[in-house]
N, CA and C of each residue as an Amber inpcrd file, in Angstrom:
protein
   378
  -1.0760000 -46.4840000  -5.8910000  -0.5710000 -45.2570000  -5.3020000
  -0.9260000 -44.0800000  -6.1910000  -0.5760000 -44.0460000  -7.6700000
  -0.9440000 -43.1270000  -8.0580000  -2.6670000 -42.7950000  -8.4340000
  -3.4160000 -43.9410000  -8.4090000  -4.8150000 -43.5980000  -8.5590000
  -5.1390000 -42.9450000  -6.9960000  -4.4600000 -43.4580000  -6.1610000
  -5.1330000 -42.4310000  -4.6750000  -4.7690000 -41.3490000  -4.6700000
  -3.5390000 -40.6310000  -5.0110000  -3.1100000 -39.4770000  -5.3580000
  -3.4470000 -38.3980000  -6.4020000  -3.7820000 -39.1300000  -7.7260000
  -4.3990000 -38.5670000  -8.1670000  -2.9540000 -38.1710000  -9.5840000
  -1.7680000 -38.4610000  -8.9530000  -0.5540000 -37.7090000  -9.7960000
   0.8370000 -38.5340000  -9.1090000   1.8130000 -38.5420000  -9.6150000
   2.8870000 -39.4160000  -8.7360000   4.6150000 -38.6920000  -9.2740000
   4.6440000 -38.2700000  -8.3360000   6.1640000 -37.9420000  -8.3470000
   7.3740000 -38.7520000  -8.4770000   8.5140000 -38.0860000  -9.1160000
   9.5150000 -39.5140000  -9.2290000   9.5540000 -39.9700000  -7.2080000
   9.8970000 -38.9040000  -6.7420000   9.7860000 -38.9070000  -5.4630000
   8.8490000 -39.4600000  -4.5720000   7.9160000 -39.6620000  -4.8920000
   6.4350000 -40.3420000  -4.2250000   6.4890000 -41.4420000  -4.1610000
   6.9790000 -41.8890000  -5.9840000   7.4680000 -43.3270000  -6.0230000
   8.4240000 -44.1150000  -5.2360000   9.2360000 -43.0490000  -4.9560000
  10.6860000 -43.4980000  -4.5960000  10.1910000 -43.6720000  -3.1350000
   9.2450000 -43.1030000  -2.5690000   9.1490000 -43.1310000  -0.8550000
   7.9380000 -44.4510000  -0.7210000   7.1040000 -44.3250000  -1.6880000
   6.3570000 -45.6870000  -1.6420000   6.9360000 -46.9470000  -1.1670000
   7.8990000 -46.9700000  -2.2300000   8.7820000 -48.2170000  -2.0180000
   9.1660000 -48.5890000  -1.6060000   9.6950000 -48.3590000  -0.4160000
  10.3350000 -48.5570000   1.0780000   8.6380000 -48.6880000   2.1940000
   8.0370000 -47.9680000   1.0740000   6.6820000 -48.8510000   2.1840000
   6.4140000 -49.4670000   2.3390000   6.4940000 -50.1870000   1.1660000
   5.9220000 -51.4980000   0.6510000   6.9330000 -52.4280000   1.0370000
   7.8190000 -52.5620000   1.0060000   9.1830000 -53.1570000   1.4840000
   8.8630000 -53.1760000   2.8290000   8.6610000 -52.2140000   3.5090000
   8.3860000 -51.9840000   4.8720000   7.1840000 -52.6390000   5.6150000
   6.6180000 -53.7400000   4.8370000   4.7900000 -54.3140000   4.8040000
   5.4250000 -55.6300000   5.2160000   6.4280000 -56.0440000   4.5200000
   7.6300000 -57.6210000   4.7960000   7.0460000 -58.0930000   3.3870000
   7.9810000 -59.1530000   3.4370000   8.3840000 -60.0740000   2.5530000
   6.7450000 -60.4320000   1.7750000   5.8760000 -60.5670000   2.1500000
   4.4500000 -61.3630000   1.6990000   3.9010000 -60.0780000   1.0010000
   3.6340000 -59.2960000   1.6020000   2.6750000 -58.2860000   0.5800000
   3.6180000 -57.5140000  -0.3380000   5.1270000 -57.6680000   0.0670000
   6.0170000 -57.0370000  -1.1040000   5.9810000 -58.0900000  -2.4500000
   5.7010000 -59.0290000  -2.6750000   5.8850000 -60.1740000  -3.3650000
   4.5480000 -60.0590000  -4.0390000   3.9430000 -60.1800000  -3.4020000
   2.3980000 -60.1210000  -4.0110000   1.6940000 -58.8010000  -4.6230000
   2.2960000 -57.4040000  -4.2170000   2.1470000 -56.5290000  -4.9900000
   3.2190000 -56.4030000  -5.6810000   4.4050000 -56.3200000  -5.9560000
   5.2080000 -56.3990000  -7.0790000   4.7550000 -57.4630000  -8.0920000
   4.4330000 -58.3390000  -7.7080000   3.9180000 -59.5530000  -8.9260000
   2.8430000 -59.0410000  -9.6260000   1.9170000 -58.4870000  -9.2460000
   0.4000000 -58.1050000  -9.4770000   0.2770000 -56.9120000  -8.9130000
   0.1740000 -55.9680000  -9.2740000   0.0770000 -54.4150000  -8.4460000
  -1.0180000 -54.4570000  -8.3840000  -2.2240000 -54.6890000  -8.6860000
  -3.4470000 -54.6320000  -8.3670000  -3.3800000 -55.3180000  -7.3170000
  -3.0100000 -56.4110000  -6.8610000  -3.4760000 -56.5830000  -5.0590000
  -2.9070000 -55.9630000  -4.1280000  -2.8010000 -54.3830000  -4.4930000
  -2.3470000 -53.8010000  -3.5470000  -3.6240000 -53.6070000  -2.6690000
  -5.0660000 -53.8790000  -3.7230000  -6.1880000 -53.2790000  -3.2370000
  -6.3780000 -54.3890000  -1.9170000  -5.6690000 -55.4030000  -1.5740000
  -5.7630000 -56.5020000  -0.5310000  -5.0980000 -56.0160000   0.6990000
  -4.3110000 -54.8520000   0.7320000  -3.7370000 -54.5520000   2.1280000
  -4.2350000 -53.4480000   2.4230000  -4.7320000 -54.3610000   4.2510000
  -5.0980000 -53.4600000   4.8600000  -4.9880000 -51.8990000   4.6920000
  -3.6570000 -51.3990000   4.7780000  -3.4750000 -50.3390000   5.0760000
  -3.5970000 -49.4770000   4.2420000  -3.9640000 -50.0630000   2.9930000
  -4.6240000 -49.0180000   1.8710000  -6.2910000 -49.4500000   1.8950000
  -6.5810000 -50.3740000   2.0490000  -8.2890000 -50.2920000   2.5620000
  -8.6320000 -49.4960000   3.1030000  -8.0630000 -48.8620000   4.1720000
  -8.1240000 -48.4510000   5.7890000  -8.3630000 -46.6570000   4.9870000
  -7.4640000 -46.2260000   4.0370000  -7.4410000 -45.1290000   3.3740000
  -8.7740000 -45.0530000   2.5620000  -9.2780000 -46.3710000   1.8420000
 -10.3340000 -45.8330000   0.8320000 -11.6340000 -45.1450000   1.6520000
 -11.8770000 -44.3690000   0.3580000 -13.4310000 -43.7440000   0.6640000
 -12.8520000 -42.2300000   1.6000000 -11.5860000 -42.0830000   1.9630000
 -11.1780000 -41.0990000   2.8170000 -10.4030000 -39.8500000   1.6680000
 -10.8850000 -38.8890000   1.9090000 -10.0170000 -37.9130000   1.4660000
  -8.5740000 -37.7810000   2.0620000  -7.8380000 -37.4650000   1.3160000
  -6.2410000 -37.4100000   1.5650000  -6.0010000 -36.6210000   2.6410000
  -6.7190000 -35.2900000   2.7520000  -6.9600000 -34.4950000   3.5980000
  -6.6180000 -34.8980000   4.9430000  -7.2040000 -35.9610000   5.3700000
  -8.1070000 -36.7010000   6.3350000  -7.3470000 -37.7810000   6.7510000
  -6.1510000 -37.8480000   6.2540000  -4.7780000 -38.8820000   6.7250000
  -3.6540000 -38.4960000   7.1690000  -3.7820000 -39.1980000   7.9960000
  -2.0720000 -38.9630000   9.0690000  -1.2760000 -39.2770000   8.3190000
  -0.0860000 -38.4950000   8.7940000   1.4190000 -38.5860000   8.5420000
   1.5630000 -40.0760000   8.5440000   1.0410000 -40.9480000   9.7330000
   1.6290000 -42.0480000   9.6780000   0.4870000 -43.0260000   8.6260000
  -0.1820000 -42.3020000   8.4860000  -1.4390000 -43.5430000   7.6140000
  -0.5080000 -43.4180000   5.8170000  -0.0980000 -42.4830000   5.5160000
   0.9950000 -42.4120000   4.2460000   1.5720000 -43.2490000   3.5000000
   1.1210000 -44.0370000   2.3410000   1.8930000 -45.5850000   2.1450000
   3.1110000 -44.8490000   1.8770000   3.9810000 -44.2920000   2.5010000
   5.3350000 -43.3950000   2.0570000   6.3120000 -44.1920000   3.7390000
   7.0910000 -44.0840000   3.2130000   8.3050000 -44.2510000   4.3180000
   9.6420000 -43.7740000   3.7400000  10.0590000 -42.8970000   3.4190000
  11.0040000 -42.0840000   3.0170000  12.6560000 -42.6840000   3.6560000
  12.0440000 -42.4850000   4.7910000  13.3920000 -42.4750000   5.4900000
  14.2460000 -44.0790000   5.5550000  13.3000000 -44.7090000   5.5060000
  13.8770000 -46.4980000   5.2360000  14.7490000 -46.2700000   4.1780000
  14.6140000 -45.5460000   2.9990000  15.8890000 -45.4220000   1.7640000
  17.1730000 -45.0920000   2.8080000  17.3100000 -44.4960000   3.4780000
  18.3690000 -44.2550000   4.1350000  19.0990000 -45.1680000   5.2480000
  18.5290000 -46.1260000   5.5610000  18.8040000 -46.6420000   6.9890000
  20.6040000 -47.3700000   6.5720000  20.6110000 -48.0870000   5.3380000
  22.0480000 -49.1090000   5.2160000  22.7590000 -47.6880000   4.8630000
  22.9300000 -46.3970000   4.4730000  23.8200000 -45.7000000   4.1150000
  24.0590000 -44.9750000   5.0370000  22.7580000 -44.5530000   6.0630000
  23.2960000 -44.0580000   7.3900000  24.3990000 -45.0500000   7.9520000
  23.7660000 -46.3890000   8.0710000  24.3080000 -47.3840000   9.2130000
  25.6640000 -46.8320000   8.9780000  26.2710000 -47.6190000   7.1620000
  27.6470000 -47.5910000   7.1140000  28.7010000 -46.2880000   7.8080000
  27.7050000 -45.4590000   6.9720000  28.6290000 -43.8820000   7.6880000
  28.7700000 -43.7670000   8.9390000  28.1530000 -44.5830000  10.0230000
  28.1680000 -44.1700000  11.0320000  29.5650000 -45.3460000  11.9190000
  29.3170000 -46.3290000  11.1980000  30.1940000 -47.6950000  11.4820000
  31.7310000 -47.0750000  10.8600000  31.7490000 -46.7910000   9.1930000
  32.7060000 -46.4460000   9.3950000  33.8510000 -44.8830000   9.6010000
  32.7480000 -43.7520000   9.7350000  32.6920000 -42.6690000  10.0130000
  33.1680000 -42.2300000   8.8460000  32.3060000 -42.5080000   7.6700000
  33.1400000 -41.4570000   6.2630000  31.3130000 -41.1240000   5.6570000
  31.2850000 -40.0860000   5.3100000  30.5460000 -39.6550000   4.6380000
  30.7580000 -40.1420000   3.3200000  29.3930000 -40.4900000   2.9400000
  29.1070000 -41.4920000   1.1100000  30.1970000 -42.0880000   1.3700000
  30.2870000 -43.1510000   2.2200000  31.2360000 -44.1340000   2.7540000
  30.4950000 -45.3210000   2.3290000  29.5370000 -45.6170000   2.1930000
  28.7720000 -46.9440000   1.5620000  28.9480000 -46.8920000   0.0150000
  28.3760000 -45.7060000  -0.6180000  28.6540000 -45.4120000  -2.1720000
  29.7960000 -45.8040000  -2.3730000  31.1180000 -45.3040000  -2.0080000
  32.3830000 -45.2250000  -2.3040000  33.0140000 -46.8750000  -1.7700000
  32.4220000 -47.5210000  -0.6200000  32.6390000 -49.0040000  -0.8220000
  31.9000000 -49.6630000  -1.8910000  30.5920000 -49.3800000  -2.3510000
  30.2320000 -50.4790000  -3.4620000  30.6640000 -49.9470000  -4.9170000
  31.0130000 -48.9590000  -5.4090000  31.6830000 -48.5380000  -6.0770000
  32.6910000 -49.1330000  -6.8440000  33.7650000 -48.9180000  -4.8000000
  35.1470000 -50.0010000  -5.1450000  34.8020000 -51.4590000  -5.4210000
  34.0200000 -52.0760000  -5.1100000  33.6030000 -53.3230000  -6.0150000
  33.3650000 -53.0920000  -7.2040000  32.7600000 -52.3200000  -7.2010000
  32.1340000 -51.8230000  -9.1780000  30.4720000 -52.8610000  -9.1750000
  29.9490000 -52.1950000  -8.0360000  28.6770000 -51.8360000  -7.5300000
  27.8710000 -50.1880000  -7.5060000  26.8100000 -50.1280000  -7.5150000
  25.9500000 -49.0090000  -7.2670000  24.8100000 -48.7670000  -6.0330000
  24.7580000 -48.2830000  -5.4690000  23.3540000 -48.1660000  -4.9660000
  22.0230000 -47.8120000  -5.1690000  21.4140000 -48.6300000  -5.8740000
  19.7290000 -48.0390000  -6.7900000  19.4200000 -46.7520000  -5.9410000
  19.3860000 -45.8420000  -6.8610000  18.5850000 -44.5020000  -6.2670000
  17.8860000 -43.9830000  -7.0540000  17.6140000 -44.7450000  -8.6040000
  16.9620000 -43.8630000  -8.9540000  15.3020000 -45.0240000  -9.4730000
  14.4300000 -44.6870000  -8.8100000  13.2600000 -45.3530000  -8.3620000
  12.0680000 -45.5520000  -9.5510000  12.6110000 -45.0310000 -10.4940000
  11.7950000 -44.5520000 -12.0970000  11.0060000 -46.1130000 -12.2550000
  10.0410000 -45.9740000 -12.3500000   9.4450000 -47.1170000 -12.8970000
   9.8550000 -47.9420000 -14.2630000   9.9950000 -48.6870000 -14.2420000
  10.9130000 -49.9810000 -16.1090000   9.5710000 -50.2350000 -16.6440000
   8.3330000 -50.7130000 -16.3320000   7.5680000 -51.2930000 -17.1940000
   7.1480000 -50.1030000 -18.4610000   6.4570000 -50.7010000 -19.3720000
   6.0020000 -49.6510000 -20.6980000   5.2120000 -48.6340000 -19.8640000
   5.1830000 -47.3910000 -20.3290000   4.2560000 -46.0760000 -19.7840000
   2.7470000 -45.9060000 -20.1150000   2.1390000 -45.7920000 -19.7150000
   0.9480000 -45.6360000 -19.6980000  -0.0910000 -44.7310000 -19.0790000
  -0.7810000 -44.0350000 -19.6650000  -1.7610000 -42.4810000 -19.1860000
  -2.1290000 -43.1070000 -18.1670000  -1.9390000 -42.9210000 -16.6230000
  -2.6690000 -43.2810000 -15.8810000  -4.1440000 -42.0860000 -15.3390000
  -4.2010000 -41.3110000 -16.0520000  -5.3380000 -40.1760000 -15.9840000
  -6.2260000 -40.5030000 -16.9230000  -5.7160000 -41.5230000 -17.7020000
  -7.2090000 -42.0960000 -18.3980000  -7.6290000 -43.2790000 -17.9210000
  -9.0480000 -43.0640000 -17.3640000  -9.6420000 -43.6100000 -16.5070000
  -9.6200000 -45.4390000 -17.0010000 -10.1570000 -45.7970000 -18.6350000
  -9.9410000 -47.0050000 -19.2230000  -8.7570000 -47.5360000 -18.8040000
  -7.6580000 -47.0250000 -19.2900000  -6.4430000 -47.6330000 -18.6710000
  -6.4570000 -47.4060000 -17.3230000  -6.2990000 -47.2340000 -16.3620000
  -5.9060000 -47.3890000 -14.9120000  -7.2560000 -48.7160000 -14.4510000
  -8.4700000 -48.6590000 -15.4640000  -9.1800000 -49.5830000 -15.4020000
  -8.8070000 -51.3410000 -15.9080000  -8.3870000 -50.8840000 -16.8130000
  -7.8940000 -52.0510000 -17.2420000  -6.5600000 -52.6720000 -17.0100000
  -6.0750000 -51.8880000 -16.5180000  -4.3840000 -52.4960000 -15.6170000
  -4.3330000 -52.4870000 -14.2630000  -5.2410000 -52.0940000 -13.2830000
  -5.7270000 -51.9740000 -11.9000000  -7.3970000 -51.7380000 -11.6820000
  -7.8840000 -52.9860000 -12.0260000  -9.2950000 -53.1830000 -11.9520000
  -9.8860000 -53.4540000 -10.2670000  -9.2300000 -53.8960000  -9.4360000
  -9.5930000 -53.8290000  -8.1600000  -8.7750000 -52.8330000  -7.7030000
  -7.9630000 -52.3210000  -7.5720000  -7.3710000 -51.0630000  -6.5240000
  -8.0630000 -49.6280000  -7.6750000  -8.9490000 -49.8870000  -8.5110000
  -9.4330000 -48.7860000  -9.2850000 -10.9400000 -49.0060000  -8.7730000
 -11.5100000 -49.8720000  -8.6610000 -12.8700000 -50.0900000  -7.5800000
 -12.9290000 -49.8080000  -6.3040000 -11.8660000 -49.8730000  -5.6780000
 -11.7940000 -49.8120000  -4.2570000 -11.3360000 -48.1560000  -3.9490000
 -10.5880000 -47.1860000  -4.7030000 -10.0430000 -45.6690000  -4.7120000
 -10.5690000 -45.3530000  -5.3840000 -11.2570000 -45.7060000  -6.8920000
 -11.8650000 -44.6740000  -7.7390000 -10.9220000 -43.9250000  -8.6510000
């Protein structure tokens, strides 16, 4: 994601992720294990060689709005606003919102590294 972009927002990240989630169970597994075979799904193939320009709203590995769907549901089931927060809470639960990447950091604007930690999705976007 961030070699097609070029730059990655905490936010970009955060909407990715529900894309990828949004792909099912098989390509979420297989790119979380190995982020380089992201360069194996379709729907980022379908993007290479294309300027960003040149992509639909829906071609976007982004799905934003999937972060929302279980916190809408609840509010709507039980009609309280941050009515899901405030039930997992009362367990002494959280709801992940904040999407920051855990592994060690790394320049992804230097070309060696993004080479050497994404050697096929860095052949296939450039």
């Amino acid at each position: 994601w961030i070699i097609m972009r070029g730059w990655c927002s905490d936010d970009s990240f955060f909407y990715f992720q529900p894309w990828l989630v949004g792909l099912g169970r098989g390509p979420f597994e297989r790119v979380a294990g190995n982020p380089d075979s992201l360069a194996d799904v379709p729907q980022i193939r379908r993007l290479a060689g294309r300027p960003t320009s040149d992509w639909s709203d829906e071609e976007w590995p982004e799905w934003e709005f999937l972060n929302y769907v279980a916190r809408n549901a609840y509010e709507r089931a039980a009609d309280q606003e941050d009515g899901l927060d405030n039930a997992l809470e009362a367990q002494g639960l959280h709801r992940i919102s904040d999407a920051a990447p855990e592994d060690d950091p790394w320049n992804y604007h230097a070309p060696g590294q993004r080479l050497a930690r994404l050697p096929r999705l860095t052949a296939l976007l450039g």
